[in-house]
Structure formats: C-alpha cells, structure tokens
PDB file of C-alpha atoms in Angstrom:
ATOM      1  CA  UNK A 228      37.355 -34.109 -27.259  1.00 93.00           C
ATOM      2  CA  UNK A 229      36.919 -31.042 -25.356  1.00 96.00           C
ATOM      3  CA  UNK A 230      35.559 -32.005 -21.739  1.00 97.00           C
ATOM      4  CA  UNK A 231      34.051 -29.637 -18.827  1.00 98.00           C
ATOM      5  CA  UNK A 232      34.413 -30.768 -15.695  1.00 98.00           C
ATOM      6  CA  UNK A 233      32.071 -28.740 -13.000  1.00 98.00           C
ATOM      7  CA  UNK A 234      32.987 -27.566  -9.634  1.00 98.00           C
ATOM      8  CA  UNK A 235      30.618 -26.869  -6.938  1.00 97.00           C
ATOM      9  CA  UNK A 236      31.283 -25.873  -3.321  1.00 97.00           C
ATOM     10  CA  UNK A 237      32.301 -29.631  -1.684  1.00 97.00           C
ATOM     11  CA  UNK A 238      32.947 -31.065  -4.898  1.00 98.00           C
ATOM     12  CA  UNK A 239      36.431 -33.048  -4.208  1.00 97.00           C
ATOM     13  CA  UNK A 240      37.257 -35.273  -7.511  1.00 97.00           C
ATOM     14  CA  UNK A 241      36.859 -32.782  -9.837  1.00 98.00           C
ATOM     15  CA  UNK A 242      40.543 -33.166 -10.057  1.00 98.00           C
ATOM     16  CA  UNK A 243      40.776 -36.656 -10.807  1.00 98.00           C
ATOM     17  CA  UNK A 244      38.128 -36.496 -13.421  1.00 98.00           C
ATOM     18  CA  UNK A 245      40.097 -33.422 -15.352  1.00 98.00           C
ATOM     19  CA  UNK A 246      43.555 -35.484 -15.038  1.00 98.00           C
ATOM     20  CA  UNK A 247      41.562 -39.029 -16.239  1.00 98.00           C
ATOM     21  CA  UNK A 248      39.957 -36.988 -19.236  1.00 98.00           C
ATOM     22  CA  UNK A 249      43.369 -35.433 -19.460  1.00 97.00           C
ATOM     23  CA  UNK A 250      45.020 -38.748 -19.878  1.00 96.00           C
ATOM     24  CA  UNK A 251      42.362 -39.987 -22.295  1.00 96.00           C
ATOM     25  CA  UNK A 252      43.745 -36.994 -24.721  1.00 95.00           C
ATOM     26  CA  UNK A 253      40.826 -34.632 -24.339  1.00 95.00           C
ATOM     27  CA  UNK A 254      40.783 -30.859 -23.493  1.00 96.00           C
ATOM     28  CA  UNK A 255      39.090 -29.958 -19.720  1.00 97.00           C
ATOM     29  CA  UNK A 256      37.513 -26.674 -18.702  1.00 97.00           C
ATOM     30  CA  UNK A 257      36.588 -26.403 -15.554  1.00 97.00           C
ATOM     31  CA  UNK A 258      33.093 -24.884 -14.644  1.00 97.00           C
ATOM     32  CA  UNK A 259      32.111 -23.241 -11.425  1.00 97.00           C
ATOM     33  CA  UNK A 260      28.694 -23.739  -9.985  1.00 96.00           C
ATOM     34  CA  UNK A 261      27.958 -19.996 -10.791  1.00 95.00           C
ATOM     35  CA  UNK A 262      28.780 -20.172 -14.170  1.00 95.00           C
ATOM     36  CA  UNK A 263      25.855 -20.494 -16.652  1.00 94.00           C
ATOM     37  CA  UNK A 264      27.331 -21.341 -19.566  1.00 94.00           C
ATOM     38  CA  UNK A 265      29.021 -24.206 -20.886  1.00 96.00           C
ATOM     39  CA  UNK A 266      31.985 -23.349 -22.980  1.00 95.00           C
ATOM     40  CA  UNK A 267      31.763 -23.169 -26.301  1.00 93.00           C
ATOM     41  CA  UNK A 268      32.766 -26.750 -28.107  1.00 94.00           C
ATOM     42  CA  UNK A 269      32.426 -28.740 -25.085  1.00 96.00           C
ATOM     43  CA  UNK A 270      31.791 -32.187 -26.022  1.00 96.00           C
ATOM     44  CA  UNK A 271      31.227 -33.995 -22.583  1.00 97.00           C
ATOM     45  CA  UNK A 272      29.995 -32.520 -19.417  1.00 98.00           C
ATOM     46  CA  UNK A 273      31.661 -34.259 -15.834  1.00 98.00           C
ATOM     47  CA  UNK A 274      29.746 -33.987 -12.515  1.00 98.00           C
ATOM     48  CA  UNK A 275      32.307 -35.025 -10.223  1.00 98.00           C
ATOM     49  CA  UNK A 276      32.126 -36.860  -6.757  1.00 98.00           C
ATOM     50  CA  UNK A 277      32.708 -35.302  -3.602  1.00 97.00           C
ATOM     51  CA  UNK A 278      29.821 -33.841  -1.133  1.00 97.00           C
ATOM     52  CA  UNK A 279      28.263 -30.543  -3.336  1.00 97.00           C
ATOM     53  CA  UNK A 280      27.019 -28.227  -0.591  1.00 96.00           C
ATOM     54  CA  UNK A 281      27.827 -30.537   2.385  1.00 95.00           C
ATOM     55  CA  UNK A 282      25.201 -33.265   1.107  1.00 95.00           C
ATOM     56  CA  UNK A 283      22.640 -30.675   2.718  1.00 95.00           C
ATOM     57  CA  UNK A 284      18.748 -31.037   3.018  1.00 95.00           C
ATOM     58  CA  UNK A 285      19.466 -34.329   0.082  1.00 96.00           C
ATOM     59  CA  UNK A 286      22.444 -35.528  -1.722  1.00 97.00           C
ATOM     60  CA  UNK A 287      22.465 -33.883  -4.598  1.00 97.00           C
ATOM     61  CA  UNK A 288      19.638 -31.565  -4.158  1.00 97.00           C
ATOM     62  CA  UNK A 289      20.944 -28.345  -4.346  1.00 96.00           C
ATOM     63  CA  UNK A 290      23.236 -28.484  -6.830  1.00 97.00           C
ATOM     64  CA  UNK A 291      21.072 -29.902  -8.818  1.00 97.00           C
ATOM     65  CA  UNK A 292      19.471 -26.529  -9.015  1.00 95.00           C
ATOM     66  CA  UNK A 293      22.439 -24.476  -9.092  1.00 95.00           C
ATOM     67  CA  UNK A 294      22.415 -21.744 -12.455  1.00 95.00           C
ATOM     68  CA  UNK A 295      25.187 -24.324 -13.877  1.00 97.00           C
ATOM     69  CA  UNK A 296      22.853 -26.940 -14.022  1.00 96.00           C
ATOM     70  CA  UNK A 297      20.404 -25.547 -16.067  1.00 96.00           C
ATOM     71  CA  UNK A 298      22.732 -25.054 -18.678  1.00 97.00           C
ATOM     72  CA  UNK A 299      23.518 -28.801 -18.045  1.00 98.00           C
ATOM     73  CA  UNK A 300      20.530 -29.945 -18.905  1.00 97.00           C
ATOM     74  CA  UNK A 301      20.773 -28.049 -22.325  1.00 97.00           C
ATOM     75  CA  UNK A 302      23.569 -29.774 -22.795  1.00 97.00           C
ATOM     76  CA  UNK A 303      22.101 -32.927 -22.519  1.00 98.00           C
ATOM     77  CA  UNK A 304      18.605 -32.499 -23.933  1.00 97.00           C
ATOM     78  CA  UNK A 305      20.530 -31.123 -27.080  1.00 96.00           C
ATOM     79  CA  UNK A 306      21.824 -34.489 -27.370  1.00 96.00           C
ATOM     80  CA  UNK A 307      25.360 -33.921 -25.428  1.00 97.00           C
ATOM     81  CA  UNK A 308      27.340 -36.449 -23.455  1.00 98.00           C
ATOM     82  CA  UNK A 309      27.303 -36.028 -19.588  1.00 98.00           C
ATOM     83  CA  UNK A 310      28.685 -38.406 -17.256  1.00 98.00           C
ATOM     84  CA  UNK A 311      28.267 -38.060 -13.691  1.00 98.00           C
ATOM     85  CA  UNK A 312      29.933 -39.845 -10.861  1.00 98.00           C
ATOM     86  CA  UNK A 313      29.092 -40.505  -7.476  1.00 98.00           C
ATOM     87  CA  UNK A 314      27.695 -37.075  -6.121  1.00 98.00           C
ATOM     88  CA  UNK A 315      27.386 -36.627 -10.217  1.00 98.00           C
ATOM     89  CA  UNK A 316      25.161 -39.434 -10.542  1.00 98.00           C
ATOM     90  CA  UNK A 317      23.140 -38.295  -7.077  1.00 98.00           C
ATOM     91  CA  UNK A 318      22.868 -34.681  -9.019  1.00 98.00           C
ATOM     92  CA  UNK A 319      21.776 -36.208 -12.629  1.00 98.00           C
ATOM     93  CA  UNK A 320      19.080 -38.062 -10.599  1.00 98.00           C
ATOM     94  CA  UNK A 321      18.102 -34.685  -8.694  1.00 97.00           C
ATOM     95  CA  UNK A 322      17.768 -32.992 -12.277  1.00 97.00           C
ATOM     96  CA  UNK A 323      15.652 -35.385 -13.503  1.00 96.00           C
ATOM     97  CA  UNK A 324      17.919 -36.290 -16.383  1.00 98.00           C
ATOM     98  CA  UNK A 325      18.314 -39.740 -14.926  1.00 98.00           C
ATOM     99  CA  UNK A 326      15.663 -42.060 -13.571  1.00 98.00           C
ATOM    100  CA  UNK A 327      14.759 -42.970  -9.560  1.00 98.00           C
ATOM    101  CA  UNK A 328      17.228 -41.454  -6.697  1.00 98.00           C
ATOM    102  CA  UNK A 329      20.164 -42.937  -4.716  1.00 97.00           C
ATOM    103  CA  UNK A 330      19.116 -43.881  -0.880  1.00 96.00           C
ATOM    104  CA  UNK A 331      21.215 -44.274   1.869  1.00 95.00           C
ATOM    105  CA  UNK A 332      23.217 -47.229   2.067  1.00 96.00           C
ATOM    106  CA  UNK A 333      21.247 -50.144   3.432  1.00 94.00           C
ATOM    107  CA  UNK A 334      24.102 -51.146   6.218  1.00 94.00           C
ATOM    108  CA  UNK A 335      23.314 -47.259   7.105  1.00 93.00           C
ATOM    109  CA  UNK A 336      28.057 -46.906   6.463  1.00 95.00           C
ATOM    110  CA  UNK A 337      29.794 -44.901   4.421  1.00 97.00           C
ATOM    111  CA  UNK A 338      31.761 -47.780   2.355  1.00 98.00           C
ATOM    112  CA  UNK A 339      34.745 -46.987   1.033  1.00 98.00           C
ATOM    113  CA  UNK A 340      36.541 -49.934  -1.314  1.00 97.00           C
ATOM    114  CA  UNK A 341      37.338 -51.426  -4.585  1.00 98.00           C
ATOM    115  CA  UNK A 342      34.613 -53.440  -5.831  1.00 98.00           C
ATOM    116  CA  UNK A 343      33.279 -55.704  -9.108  1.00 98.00           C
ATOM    117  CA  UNK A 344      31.490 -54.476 -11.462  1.00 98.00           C
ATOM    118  CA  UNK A 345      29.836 -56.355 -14.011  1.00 98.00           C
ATOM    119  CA  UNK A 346      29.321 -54.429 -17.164  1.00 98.00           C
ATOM    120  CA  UNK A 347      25.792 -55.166 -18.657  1.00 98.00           C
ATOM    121  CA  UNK A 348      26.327 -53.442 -22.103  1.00 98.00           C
ATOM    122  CA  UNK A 349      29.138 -52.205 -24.599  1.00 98.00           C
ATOM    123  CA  UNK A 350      26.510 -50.202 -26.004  1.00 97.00           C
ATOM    124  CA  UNK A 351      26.940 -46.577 -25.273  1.00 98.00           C
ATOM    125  CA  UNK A 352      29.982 -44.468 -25.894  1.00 97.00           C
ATOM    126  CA  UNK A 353      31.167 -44.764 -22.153  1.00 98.00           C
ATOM    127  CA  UNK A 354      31.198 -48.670 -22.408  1.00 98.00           C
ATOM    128  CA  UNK A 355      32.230 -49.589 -25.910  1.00 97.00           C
ATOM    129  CA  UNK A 356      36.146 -50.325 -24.500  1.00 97.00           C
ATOM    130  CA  UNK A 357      34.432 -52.960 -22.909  1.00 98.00           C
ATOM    131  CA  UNK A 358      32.445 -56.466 -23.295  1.00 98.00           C
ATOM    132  CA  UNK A 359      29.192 -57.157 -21.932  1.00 98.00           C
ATOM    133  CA  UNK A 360      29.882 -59.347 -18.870  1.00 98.00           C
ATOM    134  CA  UNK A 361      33.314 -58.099 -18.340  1.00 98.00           C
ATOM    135  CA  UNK A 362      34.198 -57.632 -14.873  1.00 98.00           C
ATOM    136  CA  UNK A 363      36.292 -54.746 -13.440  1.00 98.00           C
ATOM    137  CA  UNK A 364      37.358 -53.425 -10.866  1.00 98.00           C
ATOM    138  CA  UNK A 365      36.695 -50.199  -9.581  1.00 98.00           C
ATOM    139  CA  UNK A 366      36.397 -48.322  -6.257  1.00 98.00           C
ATOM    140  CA  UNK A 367      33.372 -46.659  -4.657  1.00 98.00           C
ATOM    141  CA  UNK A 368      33.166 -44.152  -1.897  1.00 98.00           C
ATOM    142  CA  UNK A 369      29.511 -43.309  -0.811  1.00 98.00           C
ATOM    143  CA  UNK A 370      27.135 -43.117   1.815  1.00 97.00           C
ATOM    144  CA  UNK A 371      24.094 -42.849  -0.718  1.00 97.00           C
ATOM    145  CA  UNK A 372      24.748 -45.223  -3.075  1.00 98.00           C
ATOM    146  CA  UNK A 373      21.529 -47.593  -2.566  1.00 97.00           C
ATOM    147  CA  UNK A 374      20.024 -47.116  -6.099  1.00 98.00           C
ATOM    148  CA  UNK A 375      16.324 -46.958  -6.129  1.00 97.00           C
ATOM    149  CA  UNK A 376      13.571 -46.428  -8.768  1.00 97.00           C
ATOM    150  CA  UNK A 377       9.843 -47.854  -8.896  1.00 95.00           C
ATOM    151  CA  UNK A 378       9.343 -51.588 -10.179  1.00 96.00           C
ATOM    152  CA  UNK A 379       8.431 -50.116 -13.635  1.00 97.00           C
ATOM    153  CA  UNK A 380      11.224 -48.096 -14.333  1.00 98.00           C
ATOM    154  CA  UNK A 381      13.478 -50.779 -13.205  1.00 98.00           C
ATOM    155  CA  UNK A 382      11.900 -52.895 -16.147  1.00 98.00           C
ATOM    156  CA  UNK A 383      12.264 -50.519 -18.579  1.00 98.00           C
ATOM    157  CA  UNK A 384      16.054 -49.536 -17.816  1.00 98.00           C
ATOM    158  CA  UNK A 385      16.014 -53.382 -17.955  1.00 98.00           C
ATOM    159  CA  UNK A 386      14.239 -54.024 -21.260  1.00 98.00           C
ATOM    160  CA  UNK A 387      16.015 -50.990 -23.047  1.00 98.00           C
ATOM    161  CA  UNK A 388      19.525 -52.398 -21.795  1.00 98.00           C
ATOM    162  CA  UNK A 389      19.946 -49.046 -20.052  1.00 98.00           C
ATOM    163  CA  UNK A 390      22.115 -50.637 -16.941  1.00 98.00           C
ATOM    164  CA  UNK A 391      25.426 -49.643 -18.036  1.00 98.00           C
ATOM    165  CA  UNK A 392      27.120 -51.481 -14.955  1.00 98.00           C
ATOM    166  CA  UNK A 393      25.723 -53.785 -11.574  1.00 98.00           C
ATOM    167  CA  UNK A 394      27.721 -54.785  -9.019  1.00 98.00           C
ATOM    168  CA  UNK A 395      28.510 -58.627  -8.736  1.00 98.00           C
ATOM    169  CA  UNK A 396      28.451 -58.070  -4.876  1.00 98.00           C
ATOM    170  CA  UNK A 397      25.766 -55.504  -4.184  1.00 98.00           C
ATOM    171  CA  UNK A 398      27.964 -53.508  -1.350  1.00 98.00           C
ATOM    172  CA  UNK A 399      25.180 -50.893  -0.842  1.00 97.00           C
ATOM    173  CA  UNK A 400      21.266 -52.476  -1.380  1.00 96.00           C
ATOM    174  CA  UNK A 401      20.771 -51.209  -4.499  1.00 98.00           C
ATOM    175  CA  UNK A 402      18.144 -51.983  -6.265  1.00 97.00           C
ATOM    176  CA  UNK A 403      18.504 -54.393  -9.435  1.00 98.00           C
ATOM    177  CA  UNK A 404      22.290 -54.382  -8.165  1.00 98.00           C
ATOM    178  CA  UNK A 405      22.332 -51.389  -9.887  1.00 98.00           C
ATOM    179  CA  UNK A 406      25.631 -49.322 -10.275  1.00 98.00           C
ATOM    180  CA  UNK A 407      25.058 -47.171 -13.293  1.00 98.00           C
ATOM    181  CA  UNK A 408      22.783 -46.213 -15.892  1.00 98.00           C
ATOM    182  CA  UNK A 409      22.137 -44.687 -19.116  1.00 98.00           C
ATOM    183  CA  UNK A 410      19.968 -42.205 -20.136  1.00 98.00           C
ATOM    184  CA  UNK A 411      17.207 -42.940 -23.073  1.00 98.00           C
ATOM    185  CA  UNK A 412      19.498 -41.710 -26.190  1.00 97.00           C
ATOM    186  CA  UNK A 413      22.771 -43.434 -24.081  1.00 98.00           C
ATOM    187  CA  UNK A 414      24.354 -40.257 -23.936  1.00 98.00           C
ATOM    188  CA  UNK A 415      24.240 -39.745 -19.812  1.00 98.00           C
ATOM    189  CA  UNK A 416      25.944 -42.071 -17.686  1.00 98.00           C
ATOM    190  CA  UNK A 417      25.351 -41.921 -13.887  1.00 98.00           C
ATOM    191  CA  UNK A 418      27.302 -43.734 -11.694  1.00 98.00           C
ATOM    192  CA  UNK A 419      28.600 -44.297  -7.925  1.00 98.00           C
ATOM    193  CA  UNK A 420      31.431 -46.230  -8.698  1.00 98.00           C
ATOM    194  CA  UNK A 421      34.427 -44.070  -9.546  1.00 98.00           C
ATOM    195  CA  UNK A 422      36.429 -44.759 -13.065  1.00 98.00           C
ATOM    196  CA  UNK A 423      38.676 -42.006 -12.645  1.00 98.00           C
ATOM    197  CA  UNK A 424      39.910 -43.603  -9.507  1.00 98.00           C
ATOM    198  CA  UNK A 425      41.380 -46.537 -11.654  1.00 98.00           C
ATOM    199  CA  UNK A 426      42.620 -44.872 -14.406  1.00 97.00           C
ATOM    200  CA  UNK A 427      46.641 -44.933 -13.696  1.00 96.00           C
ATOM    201  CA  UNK A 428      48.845 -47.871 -12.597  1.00 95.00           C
ATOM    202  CA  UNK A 429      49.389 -45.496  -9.483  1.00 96.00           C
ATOM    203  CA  UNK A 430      45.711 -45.928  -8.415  1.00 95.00           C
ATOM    204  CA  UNK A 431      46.678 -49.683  -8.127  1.00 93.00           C
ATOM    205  CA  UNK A 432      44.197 -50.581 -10.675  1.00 96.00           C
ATOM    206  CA  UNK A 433      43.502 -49.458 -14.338  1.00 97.00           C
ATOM    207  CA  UNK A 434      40.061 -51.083 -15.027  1.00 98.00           C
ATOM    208  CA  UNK A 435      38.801 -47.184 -15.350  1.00 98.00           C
ATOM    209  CA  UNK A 436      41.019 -46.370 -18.261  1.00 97.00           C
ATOM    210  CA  UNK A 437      39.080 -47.974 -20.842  1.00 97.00           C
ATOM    211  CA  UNK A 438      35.749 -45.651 -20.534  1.00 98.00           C
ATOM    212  CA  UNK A 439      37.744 -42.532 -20.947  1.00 98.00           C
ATOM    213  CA  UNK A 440      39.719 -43.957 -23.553  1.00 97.00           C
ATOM    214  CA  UNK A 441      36.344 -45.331 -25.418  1.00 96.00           C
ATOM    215  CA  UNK A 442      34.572 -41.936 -24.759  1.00 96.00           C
ATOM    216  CA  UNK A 443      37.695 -40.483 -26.408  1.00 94.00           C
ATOM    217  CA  UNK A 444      37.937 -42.130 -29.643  1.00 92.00           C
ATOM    218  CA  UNK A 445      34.045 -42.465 -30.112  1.00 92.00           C
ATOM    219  CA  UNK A 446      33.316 -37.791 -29.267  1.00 91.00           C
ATOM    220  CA  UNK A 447      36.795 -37.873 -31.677  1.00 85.00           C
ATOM    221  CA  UNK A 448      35.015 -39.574 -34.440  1.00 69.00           C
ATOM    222  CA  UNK A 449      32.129 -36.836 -34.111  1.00 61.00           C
TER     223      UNK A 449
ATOM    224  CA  UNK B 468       3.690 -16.372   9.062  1.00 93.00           C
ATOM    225  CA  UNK B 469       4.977 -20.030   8.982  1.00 96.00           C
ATOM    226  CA  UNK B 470       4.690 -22.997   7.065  1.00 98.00           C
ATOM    227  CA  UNK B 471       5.917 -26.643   8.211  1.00 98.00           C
ATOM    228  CA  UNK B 472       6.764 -29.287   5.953  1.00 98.00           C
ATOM    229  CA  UNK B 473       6.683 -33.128   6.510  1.00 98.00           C
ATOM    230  CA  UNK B 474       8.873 -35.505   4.356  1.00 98.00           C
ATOM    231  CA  UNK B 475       8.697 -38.832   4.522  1.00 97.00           C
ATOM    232  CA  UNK B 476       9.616 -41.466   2.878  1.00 96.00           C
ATOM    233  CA  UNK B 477       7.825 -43.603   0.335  1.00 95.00           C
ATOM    234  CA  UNK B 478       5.496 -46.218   1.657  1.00 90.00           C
ATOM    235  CA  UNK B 479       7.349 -49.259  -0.310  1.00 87.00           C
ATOM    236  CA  UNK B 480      11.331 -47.158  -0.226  1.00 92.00           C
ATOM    237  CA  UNK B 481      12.802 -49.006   2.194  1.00 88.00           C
ATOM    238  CA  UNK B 482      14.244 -46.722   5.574  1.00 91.00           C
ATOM    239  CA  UNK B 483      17.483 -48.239   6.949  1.00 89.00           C
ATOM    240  CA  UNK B 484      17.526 -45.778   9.187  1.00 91.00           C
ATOM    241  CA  UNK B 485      14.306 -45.710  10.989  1.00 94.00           C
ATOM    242  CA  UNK B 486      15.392 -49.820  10.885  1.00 92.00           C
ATOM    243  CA  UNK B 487      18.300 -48.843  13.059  1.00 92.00           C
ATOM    244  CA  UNK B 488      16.082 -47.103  15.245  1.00 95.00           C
ATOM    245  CA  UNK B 489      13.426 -49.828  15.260  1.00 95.00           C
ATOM    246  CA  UNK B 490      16.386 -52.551  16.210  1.00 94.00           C
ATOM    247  CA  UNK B 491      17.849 -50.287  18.726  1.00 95.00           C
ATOM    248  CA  UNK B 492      14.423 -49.719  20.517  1.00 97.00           C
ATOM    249  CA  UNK B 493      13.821 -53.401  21.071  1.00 95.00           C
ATOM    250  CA  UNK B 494      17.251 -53.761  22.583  1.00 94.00           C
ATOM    251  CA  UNK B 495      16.285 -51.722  24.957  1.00 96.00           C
ATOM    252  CA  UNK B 496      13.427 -53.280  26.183  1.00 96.00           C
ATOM    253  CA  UNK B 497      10.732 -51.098  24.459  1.00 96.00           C
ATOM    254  CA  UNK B 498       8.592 -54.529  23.022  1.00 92.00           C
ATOM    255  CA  UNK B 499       5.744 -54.087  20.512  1.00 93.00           C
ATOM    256  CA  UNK B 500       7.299 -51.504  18.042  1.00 96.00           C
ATOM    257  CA  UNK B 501       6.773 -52.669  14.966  1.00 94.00           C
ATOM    258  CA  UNK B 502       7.470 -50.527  12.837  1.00 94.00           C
ATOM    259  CA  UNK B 503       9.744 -46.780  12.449  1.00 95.00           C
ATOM    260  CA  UNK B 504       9.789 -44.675   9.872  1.00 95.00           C
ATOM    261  CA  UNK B 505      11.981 -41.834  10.037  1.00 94.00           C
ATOM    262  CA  UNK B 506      11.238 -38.492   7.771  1.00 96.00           C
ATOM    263  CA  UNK B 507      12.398 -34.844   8.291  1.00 96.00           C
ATOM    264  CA  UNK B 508      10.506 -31.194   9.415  1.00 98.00           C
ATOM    265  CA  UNK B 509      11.064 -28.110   7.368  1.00 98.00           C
ATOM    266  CA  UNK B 510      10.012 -25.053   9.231  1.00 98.00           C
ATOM    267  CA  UNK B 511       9.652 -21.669   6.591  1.00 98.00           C
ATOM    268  CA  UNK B 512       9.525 -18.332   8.118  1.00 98.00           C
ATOM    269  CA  UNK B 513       7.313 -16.278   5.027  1.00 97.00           C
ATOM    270  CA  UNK B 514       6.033 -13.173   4.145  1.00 96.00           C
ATOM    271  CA  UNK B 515       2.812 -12.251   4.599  1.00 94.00           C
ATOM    272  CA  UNK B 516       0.869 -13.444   1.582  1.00 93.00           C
ATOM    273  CA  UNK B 517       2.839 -16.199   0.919  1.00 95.00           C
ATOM    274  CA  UNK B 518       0.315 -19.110  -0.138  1.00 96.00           C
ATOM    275  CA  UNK B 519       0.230 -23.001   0.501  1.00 97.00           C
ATOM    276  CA  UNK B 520       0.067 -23.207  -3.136  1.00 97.00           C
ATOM    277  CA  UNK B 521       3.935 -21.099  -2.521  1.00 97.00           C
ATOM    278  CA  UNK B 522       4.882 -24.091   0.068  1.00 98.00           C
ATOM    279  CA  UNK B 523       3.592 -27.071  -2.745  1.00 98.00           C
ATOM    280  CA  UNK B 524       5.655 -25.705  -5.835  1.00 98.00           C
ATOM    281  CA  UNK B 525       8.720 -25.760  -3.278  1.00 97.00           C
ATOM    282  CA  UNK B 526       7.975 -28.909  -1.640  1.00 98.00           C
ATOM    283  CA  UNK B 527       7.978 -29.823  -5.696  1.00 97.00           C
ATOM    284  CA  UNK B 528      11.187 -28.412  -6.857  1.00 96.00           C
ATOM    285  CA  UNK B 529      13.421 -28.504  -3.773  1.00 97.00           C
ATOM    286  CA  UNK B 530      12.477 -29.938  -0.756  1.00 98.00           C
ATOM    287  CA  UNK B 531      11.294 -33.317  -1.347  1.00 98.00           C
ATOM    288  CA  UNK B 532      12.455 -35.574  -4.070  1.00 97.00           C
ATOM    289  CA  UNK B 533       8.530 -37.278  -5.398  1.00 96.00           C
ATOM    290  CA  UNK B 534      10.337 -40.050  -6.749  1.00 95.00           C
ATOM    291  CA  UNK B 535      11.314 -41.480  -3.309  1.00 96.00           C
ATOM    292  CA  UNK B 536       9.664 -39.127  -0.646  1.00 97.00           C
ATOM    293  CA  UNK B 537       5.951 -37.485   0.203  1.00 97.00           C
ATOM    294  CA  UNK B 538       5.306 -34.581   2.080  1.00 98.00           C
ATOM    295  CA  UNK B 539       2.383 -33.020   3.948  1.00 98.00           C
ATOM    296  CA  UNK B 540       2.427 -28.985   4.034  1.00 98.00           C
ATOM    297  CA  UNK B 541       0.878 -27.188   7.773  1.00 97.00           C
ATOM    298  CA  UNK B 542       0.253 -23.464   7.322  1.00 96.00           C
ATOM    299  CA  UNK B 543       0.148 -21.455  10.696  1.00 87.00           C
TER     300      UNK B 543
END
C-alpha cells in the first residue's frame, strides 16, 4: 500500500499518521499543500489533524481550497481511498467530498481525551478489523468536533449504514452522536477521533491499530 | 470600492456561542434577551468594477460554508 500523507501550514499529526501507516506496512509520501499532484501509485490519501492555516476564517476552509486539494478530490472521485482525521475530516467536509460540517463544540472547550467509540459498521475497508458494535478506545483533540448535517442527510448516512463510528458518550454535541463517516462508494472516511493516536502500546492504547492494519491488507489485495 | 459580507448561522444550527453570550448577559442583569445569535463581518476592499455577482460566487466558494451558514452581501 503506498500512502500520501499531506502537509499544510499548521498541520501537526502528519507525523503520526506517516509512522501509523508506516507500522501498518505501507509506503508514505508526504505531500505539501503546494503540490498538485498526487504521486504516482498512491493508494490512500491522509489529511492529517492539526490546525491547517491557524483554523482561519473556518476550520478547514482554506485548505480545503488549497491546489493540493483539487488533486484530492481526483483522487477520490476516481474511486481512491482518503481518510481524513480531525482537521482532515473538517477539510473533507469543506471540499464537499463528505456530507454536513463540524461546529464548534457545544460546551464551547477544546476537549482533549480518550473516549468510546462505538463502531456502527465493519463494512468499509477502514473498519473491516473490526465488529459492528465493538467498542474502542480512542482519543480526540478538537474544538470543532460537533458534527452537523440537515435531518435528511442524517437519514440517509443512517439508512445507507454510512456512520462508520458514534461516540457512546457524545463529548462534543454532535449530531446523531456522530464521530465518523463514510462517503457514498465507502472509500472516504472522515473522522475527529484520532486512530493514529492509539496505534502503539506507547500511546497507552492500541484500539487504532486495527484500521490501518485492515486498510492494509484490504488496498494489498487490490 | 467595498463590499461587506454577513455570515450567520443557520436558523435551526444550533450557536453555543451566542448561548454563552445570551447566559452571560442575564447574569448581568440585562433581563428580556431572549435570544443571541452570533455571526461574523467580512469587509473586501475591490477594484473598481468588481460586481455583487463577484462578492456571491465568493461568499459561495470561500467565505461561508451553505451547509451550516447564510450570508447577506452590502455593496458601498
């Protein structure tokens, strides 16, 4: 598996993605903002976490439109895996390439802790090293993390088993206790809560491990 | 010549903020608000020329998100 992993100015996990993908056995370019190409081969796009352009004017916003972006989207509409994470899934929700748009945090804090997840559905590339209604454990960081989308879209992500992952103690108000979600052909995963933050027995916790290690073996088999 | 953009947010999104500021203002004696919404202004310094039409497709593309947030465009 041959991953990219892009950087913009503020990003600050793009390093912990690279080593997690690293770990998982894959290949990692890294991609600056500028850049508007994706290398050649790449399998699996990473928007990492951090605060792209100092969170200015929206979270998200202005990366989202950044020249490496557009070659994102590419990516994805030709049927390519992207995973974004925190600021990743803010961006993939600026794009467009994911449904509704993360709000601030209802208790108006920046929350910063390990929390439950509840995965919803083993069926997507990211989630197969799981079982629906597992429960892991995985840490979040955000200030913007209050999920949001109207009541129709909500249904539908429902009805097409598009929630990849809700929280079993909504920290943040989001909607649907909403903590990640797939794109229509399950190929883009957005989410606030960070995997590669519990992906070595020196995190503390290794309930991240299995989605790279899934993603792995399934863009392997390709 | 200038253009000013309102954002605001969603009738419906819920504003923790403008909450904050709602809870904050009744502890301080100021009774009968009911209700605060808080939103953002966007001044643009433009060229001559420049159109509201200009203003919309940015408004569009950049400076609001439509999915959570409307905005009202002032030329001047």
């Amino acid at each position: 598996m041959h991953a990219a992993v892009v950087v913009f100015p503020g990003s600050n996990c793009d390093r912990d993605l690279a080593v997690a993908f690293e770990a998982s056995g894959a290949k990692v370019s890294k991609v600056w903002h500028k850049d508007t190409e994706i290398p050649e081969g790449v399998d699996i796009i990473g928007i990492p976490g951090g605060f792209s352009f100092g969170d200015y004017l929206r979270c998200g916003a202005i990366a989202a439109n950044s020249p490496i972006c557009k070659s994102v989207a590419a990516h994805a509409k030709r049927g390519g895996y992207v995973i974004g994470i925190c600021n990743g899934f803010q961006v993939l929700t600026e794009t467009g390439l994911l449904p509704g748009a993360l709000l601030r945090n209802a208790g108006l804090k920046y929350i910063c802790k390990t929390v439950g997840l509840k995965v919803e559905t083993a069926s997507s590339a990211f989630t197969q090293g799981y079982t629906a209604g597992d429960v892991i454990d995985i840490p979040i960081a955000h200030h913007d993390g209050n999920y949001f989308a109207d009541d129709a879209t909500i249904a539908r992500l429902q009805g097409d088993e598009r929630i990849a992952f809700t929280y079993t103690d909504t920290p943040n108000g989001a909607k649907a206790d909403i903590a990640g979600i797939l794109s229509e052909n399950r190929r883009v995963l957005g989410m606030m809560p960070h995997p590669e933050r519990a992906a070595d027995a020196a995190h503390g916790g290794t309930d991240g491990q299995a989605l790279f290690r899934a993603l792995s073996g399934a863009l392997e088999a390709v | 010549m200038k253009a000013r953009v309102h954002v605001m947010l969603k009738n419906g999104v819920l504003d923790p903020q403008g909450e904050a500021v709602r809870h904050a203002l009744g502890a301080m004696g100021f009774n009968g608000v009911e209700g605060v919404r808080q939103g953002k202004v966007i001044e643009l310094d433009l060229a001559d020329g420049s159109t509201e039409a200009d203003v919309t497709a940015m408004c569009e593309k950049l400076l609001a998100n439509t999915v959570i947030e409307s905005y009202t465009v002032e030329m001047n």
